mmCIF file of C-alpha atoms in Angstrom:
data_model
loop_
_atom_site.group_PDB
_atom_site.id
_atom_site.type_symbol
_atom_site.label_atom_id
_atom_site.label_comp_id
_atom_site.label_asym_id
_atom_site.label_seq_id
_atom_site.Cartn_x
_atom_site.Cartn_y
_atom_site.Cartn_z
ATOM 1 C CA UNK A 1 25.897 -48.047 -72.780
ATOM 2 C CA UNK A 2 24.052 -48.586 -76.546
ATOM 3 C CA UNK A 3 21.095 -50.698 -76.030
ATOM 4 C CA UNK A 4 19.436 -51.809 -79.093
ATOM 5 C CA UNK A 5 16.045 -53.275 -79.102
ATOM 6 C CA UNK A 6 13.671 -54.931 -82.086
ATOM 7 C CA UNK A 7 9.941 -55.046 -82.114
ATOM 8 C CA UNK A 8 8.358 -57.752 -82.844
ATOM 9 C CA UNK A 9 10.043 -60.275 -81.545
ATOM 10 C CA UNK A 10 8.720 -62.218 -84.170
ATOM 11 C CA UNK A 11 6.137 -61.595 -87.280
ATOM 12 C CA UNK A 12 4.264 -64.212 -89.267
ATOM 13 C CA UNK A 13 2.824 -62.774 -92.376
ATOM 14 C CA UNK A 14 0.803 -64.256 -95.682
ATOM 15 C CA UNK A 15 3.143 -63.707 -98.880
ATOM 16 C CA UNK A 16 2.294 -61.023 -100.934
ATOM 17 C CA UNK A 17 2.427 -58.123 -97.870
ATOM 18 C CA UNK A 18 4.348 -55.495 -97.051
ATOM 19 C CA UNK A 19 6.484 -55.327 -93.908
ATOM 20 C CA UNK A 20 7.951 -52.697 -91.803
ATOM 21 C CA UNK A 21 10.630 -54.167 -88.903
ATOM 22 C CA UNK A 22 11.655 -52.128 -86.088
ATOM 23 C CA UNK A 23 14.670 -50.949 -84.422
ATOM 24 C CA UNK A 24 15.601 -48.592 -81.766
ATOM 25 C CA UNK A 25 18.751 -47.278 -79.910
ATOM 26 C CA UNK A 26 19.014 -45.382 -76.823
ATOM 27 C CA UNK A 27 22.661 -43.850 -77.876
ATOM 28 C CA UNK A 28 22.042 -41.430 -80.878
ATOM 29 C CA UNK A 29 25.669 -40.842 -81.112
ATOM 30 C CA UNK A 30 25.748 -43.884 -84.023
ATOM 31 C CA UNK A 31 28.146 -43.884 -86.398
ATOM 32 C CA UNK A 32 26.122 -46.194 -88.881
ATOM 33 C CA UNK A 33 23.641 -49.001 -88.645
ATOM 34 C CA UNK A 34 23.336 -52.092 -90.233
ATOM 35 C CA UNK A 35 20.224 -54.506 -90.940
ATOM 36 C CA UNK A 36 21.573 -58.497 -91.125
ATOM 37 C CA UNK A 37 19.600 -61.466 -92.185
ATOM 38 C CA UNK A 38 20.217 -64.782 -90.865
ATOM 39 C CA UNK A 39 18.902 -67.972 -91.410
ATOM 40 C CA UNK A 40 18.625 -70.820 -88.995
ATOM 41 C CA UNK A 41 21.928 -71.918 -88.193
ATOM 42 C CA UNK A 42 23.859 -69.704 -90.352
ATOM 43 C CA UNK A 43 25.746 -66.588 -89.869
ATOM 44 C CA UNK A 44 24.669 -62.933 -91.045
ATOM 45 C CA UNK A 45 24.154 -61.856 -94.347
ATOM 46 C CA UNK A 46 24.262 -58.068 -94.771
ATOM 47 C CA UNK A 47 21.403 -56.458 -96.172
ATOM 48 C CA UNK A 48 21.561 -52.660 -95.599
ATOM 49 C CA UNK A 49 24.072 -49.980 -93.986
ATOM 50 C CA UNK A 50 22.866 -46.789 -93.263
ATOM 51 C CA UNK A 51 25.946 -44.095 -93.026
ATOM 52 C CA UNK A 52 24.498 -41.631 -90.025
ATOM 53 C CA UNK A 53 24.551 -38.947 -92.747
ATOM 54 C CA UNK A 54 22.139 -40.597 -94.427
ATOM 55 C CA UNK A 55 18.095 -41.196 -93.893
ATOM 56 C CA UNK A 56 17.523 -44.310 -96.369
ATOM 57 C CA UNK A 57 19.304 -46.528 -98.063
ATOM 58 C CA UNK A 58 17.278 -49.150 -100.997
ATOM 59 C CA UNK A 59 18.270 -52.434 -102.140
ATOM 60 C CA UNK A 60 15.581 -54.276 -104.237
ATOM 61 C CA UNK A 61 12.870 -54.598 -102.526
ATOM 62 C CA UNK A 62 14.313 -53.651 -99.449
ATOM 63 C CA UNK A 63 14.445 -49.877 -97.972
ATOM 64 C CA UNK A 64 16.028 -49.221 -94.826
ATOM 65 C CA UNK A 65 15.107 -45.625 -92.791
ATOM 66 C CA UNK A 66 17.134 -44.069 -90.087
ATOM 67 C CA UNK A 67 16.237 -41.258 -87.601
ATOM 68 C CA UNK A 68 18.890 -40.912 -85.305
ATOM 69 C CA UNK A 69 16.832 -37.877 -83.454
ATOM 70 C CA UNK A 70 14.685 -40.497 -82.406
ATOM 71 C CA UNK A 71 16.831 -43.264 -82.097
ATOM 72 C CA UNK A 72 14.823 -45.204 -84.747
ATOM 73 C CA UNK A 73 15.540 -47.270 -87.441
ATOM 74 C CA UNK A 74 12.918 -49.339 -90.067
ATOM 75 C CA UNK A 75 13.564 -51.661 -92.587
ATOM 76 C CA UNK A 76 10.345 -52.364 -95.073
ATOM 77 C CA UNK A 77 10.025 -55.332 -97.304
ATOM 78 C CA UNK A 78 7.692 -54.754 -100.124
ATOM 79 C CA UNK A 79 5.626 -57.806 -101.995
ATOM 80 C CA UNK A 80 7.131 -60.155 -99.076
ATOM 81 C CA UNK A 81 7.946 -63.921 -100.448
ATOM 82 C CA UNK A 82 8.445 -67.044 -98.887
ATOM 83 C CA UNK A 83 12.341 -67.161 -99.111
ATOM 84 C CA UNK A 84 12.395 -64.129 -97.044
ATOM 85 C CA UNK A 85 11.351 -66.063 -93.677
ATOM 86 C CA UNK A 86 15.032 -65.536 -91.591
ATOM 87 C CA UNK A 87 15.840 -63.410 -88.940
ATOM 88 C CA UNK A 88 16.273 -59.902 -89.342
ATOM 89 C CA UNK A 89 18.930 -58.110 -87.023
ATOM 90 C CA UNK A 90 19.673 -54.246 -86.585
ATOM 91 C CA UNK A 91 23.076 -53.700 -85.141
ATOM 92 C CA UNK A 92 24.816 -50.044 -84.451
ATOM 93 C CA UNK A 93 28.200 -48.897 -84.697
ATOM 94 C CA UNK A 94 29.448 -46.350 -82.157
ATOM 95 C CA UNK A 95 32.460 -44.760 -82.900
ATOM 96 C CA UNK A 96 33.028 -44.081 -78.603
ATOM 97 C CA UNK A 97 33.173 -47.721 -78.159
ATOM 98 C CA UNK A 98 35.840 -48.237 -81.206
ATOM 99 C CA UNK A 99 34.685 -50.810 -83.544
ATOM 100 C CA UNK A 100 31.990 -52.867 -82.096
ATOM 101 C CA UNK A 101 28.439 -53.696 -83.410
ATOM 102 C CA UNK A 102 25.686 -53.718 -80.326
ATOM 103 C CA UNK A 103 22.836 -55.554 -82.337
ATOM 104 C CA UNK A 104 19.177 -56.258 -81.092
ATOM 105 C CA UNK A 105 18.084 -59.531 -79.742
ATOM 106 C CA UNK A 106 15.991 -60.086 -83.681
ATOM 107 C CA UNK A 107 13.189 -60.320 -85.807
ATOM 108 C CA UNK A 108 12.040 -63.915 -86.695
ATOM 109 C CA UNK A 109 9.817 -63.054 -89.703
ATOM 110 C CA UNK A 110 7.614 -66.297 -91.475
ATOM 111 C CA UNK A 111 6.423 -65.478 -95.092
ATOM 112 C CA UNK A 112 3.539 -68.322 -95.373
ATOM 113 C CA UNK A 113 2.387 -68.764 -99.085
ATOM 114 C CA UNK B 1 35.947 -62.813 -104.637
ATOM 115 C CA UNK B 2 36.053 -65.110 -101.169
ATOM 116 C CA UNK B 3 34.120 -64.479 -98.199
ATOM 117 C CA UNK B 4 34.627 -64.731 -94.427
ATOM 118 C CA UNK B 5 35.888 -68.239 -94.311
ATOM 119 C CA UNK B 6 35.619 -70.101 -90.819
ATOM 120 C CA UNK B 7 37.015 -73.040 -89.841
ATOM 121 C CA UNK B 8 35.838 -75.370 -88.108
ATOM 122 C CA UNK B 9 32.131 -75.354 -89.234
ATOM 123 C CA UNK B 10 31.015 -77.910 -86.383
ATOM 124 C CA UNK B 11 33.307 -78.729 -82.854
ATOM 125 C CA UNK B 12 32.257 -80.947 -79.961
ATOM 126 C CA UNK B 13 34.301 -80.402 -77.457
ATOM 127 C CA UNK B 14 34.726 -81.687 -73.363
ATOM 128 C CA UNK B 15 34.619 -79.434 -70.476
ATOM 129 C CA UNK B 16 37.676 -78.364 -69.433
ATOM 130 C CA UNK B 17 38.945 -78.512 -72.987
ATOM 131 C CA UNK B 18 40.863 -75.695 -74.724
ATOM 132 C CA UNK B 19 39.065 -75.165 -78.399
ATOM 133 C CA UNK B 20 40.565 -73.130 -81.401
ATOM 134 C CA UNK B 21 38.692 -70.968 -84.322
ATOM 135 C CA UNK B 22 40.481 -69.925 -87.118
ATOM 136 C CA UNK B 23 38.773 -66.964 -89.524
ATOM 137 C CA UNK B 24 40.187 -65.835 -92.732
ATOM 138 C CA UNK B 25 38.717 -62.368 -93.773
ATOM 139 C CA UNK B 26 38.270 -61.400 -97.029
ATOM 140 C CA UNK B 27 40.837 -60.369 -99.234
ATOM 141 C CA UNK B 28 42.129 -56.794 -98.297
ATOM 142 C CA UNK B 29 40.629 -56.915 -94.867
ATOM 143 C CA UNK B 30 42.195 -55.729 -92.446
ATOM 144 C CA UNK B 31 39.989 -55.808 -89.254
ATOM 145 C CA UNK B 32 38.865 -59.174 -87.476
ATOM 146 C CA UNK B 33 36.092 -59.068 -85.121
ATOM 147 C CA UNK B 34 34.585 -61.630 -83.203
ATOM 148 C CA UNK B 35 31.274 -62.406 -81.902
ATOM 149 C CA UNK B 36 29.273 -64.975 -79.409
ATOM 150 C CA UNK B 37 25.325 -66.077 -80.468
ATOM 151 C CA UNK B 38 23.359 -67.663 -77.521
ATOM 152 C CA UNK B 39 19.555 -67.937 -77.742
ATOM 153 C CA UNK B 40 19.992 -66.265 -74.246
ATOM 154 C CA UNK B 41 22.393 -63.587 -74.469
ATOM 155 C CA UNK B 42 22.000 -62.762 -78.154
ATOM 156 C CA UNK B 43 24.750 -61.763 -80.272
ATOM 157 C CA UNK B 44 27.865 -60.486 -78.094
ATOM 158 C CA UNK B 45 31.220 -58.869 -79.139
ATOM 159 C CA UNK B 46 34.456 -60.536 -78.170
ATOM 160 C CA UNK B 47 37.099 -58.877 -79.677
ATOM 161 C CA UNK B 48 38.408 -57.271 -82.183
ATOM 162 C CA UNK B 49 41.923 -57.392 -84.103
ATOM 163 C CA UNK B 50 43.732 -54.747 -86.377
ATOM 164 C CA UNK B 51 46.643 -54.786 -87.798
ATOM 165 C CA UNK B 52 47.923 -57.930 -85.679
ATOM 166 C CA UNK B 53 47.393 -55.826 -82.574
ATOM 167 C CA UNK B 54 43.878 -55.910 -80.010
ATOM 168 C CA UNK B 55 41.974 -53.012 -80.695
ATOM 169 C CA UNK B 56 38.942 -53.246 -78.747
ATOM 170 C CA UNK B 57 37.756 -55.758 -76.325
ATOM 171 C CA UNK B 58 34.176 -57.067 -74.994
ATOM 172 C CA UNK B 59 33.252 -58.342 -70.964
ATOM 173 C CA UNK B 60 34.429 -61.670 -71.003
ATOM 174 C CA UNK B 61 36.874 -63.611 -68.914
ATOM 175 C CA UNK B 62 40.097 -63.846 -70.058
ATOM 176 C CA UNK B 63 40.082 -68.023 -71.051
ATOM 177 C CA UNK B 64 38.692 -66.073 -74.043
ATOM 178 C CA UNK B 65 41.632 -64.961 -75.983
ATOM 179 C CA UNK B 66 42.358 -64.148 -79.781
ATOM 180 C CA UNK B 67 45.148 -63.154 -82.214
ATOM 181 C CA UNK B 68 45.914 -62.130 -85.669
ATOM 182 C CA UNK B 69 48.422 -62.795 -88.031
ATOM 183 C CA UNK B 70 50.286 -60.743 -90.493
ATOM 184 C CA UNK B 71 48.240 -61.987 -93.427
ATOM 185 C CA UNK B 72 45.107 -60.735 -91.284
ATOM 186 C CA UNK B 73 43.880 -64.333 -90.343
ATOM 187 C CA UNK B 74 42.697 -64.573 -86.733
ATOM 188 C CA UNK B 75 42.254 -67.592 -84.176
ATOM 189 C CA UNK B 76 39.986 -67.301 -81.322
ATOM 190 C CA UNK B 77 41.280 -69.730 -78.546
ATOM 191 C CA UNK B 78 38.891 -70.738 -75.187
ATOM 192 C CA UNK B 79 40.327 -72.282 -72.603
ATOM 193 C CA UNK B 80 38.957 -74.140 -69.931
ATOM 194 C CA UNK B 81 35.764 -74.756 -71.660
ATOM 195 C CA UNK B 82 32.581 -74.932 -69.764
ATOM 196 C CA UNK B 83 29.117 -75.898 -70.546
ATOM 197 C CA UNK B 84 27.804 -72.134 -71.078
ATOM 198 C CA UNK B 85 31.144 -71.325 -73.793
ATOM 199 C CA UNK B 86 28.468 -73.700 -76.013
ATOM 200 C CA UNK B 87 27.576 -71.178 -79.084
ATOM 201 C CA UNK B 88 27.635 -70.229 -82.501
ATOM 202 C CA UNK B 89 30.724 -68.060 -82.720
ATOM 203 C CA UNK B 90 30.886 -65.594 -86.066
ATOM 204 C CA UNK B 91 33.663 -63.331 -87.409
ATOM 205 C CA UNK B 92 33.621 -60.298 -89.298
ATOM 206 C CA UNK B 93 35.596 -59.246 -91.247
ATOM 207 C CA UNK B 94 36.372 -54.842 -92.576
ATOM 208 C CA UNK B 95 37.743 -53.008 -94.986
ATOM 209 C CA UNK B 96 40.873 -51.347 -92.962
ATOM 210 C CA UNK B 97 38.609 -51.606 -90.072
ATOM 211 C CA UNK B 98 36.785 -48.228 -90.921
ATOM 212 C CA UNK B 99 33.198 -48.800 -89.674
ATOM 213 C CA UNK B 100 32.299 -46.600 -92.873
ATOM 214 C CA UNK B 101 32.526 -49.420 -94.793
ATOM 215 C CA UNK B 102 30.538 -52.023 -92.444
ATOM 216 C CA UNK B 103 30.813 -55.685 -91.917
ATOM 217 C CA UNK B 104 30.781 -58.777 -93.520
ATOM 218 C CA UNK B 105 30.289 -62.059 -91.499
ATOM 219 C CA UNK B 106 31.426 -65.756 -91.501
ATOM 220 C CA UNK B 107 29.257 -68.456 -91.225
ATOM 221 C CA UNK B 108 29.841 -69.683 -87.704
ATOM 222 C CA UNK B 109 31.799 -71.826 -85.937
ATOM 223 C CA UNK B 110 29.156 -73.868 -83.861
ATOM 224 C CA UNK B 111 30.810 -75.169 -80.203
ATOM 225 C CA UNK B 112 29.497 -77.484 -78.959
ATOM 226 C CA UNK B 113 30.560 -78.213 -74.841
ATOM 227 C CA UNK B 114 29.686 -81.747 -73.318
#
């Protein structure tokens, strides 16, 4: 059974720094893996998605890494602002298990100015 | 071009109550999928609907139950509510339910269960 787990739990940096969030999976067998965003109350915005072919994907200021050897995946924000304080999730896709997302329990990331 | 539209946004319900949530997917999208948030249990899969027809299914007990019409729409239904059933429920919504192409999520249904 995938298990996917995020460190930190939760990160409060000053604005201006650059990030790196971490997720790992114990099932390298992965199809893909995508990094969400969601705000309090909301639902998930998609950020990244990571094709298990692939080792990065880059959107912005946003660069997601995956290492499916070590069951690893990082997403880095670079010059980190305010507006990006949210929740950051990892989930992967197993093609064994059909079509579900197993995601990790979250990063809650604060951007102070 | 339309998101994941779900409807309600916000339900209070009784316990003991039945409770229905609707989805729309985007245009062209095939696959449903749904999902239970709890600050305890994180983000869960429920089910997930191709093609009008169950394709893969989470561990939960069958008051949870789903279904999807021919123009891909999809209602989750809960029966016999209890306290616990009290979440934010999303839906996602794929391209001819390839995981190539990923996922793209609602906003939530919050349930509330008094």
């Amino acid at each position: 059974k995938q298990e996917v787990t995020q460190i930190p739990a939760a990160l409060s940096v000053p604005e201006g720094e650059n990030l790196v969030l971490n997720c790992s999976f114990t099932d390298s067998a992965i199809y893909n893996l995508q990094w969400f965003r969601q705000d309090p109350g909301k639902g998930l915005t998609s950020l990244l998605l990571i094709q298990s072919s692939q080792r990065e994907q880059t959107s912005g200021r946003l660069n997601a890494s995956l290492d499916k050897s070590s069951g690893r995946s990082t997403l880095y924000i670079a010059a980190s602002q305010p507006g990006d304080s949210a929740t950051y999730l990892c989930a992967a896709a197993e093609e064994t298990s059909g079509s579900r997302l197993t995601f990790g329990e979250g990063t809650q990331l604060t951007v102070n100015p | 071009k339309a998101g994941v539209t779900q409807t309600p946004r916000y339900l209070i319900k009784t316990r003991g109550q039945q409770v229905t949530l609707s989805c729309s997917p985007i245009s062209g999208h095939r696959s449903v999928s749904w999902y239970q948030q709890t600050p305890g249990q994180g983000l869960q899969f429920l089910f997930e609907y191709f093609s009008e027809t169950q394709r893969n299914k989470g561990n939960f007990p069958g008051r949870f139950s789903g279904r999807q019409f021919s123009n891909s729409r999809s209602e989750m239904n809960v029966s016999t509510l209890e306290l616990g059933d009290s979440a934010l429920y999303l839906c996602a919504s794929s391209l001819n339910g390839n995981l190539f192409y990923g996922y793209t999520f609602g906003s939530g249904t919050r349930l509330t269960v008094v």
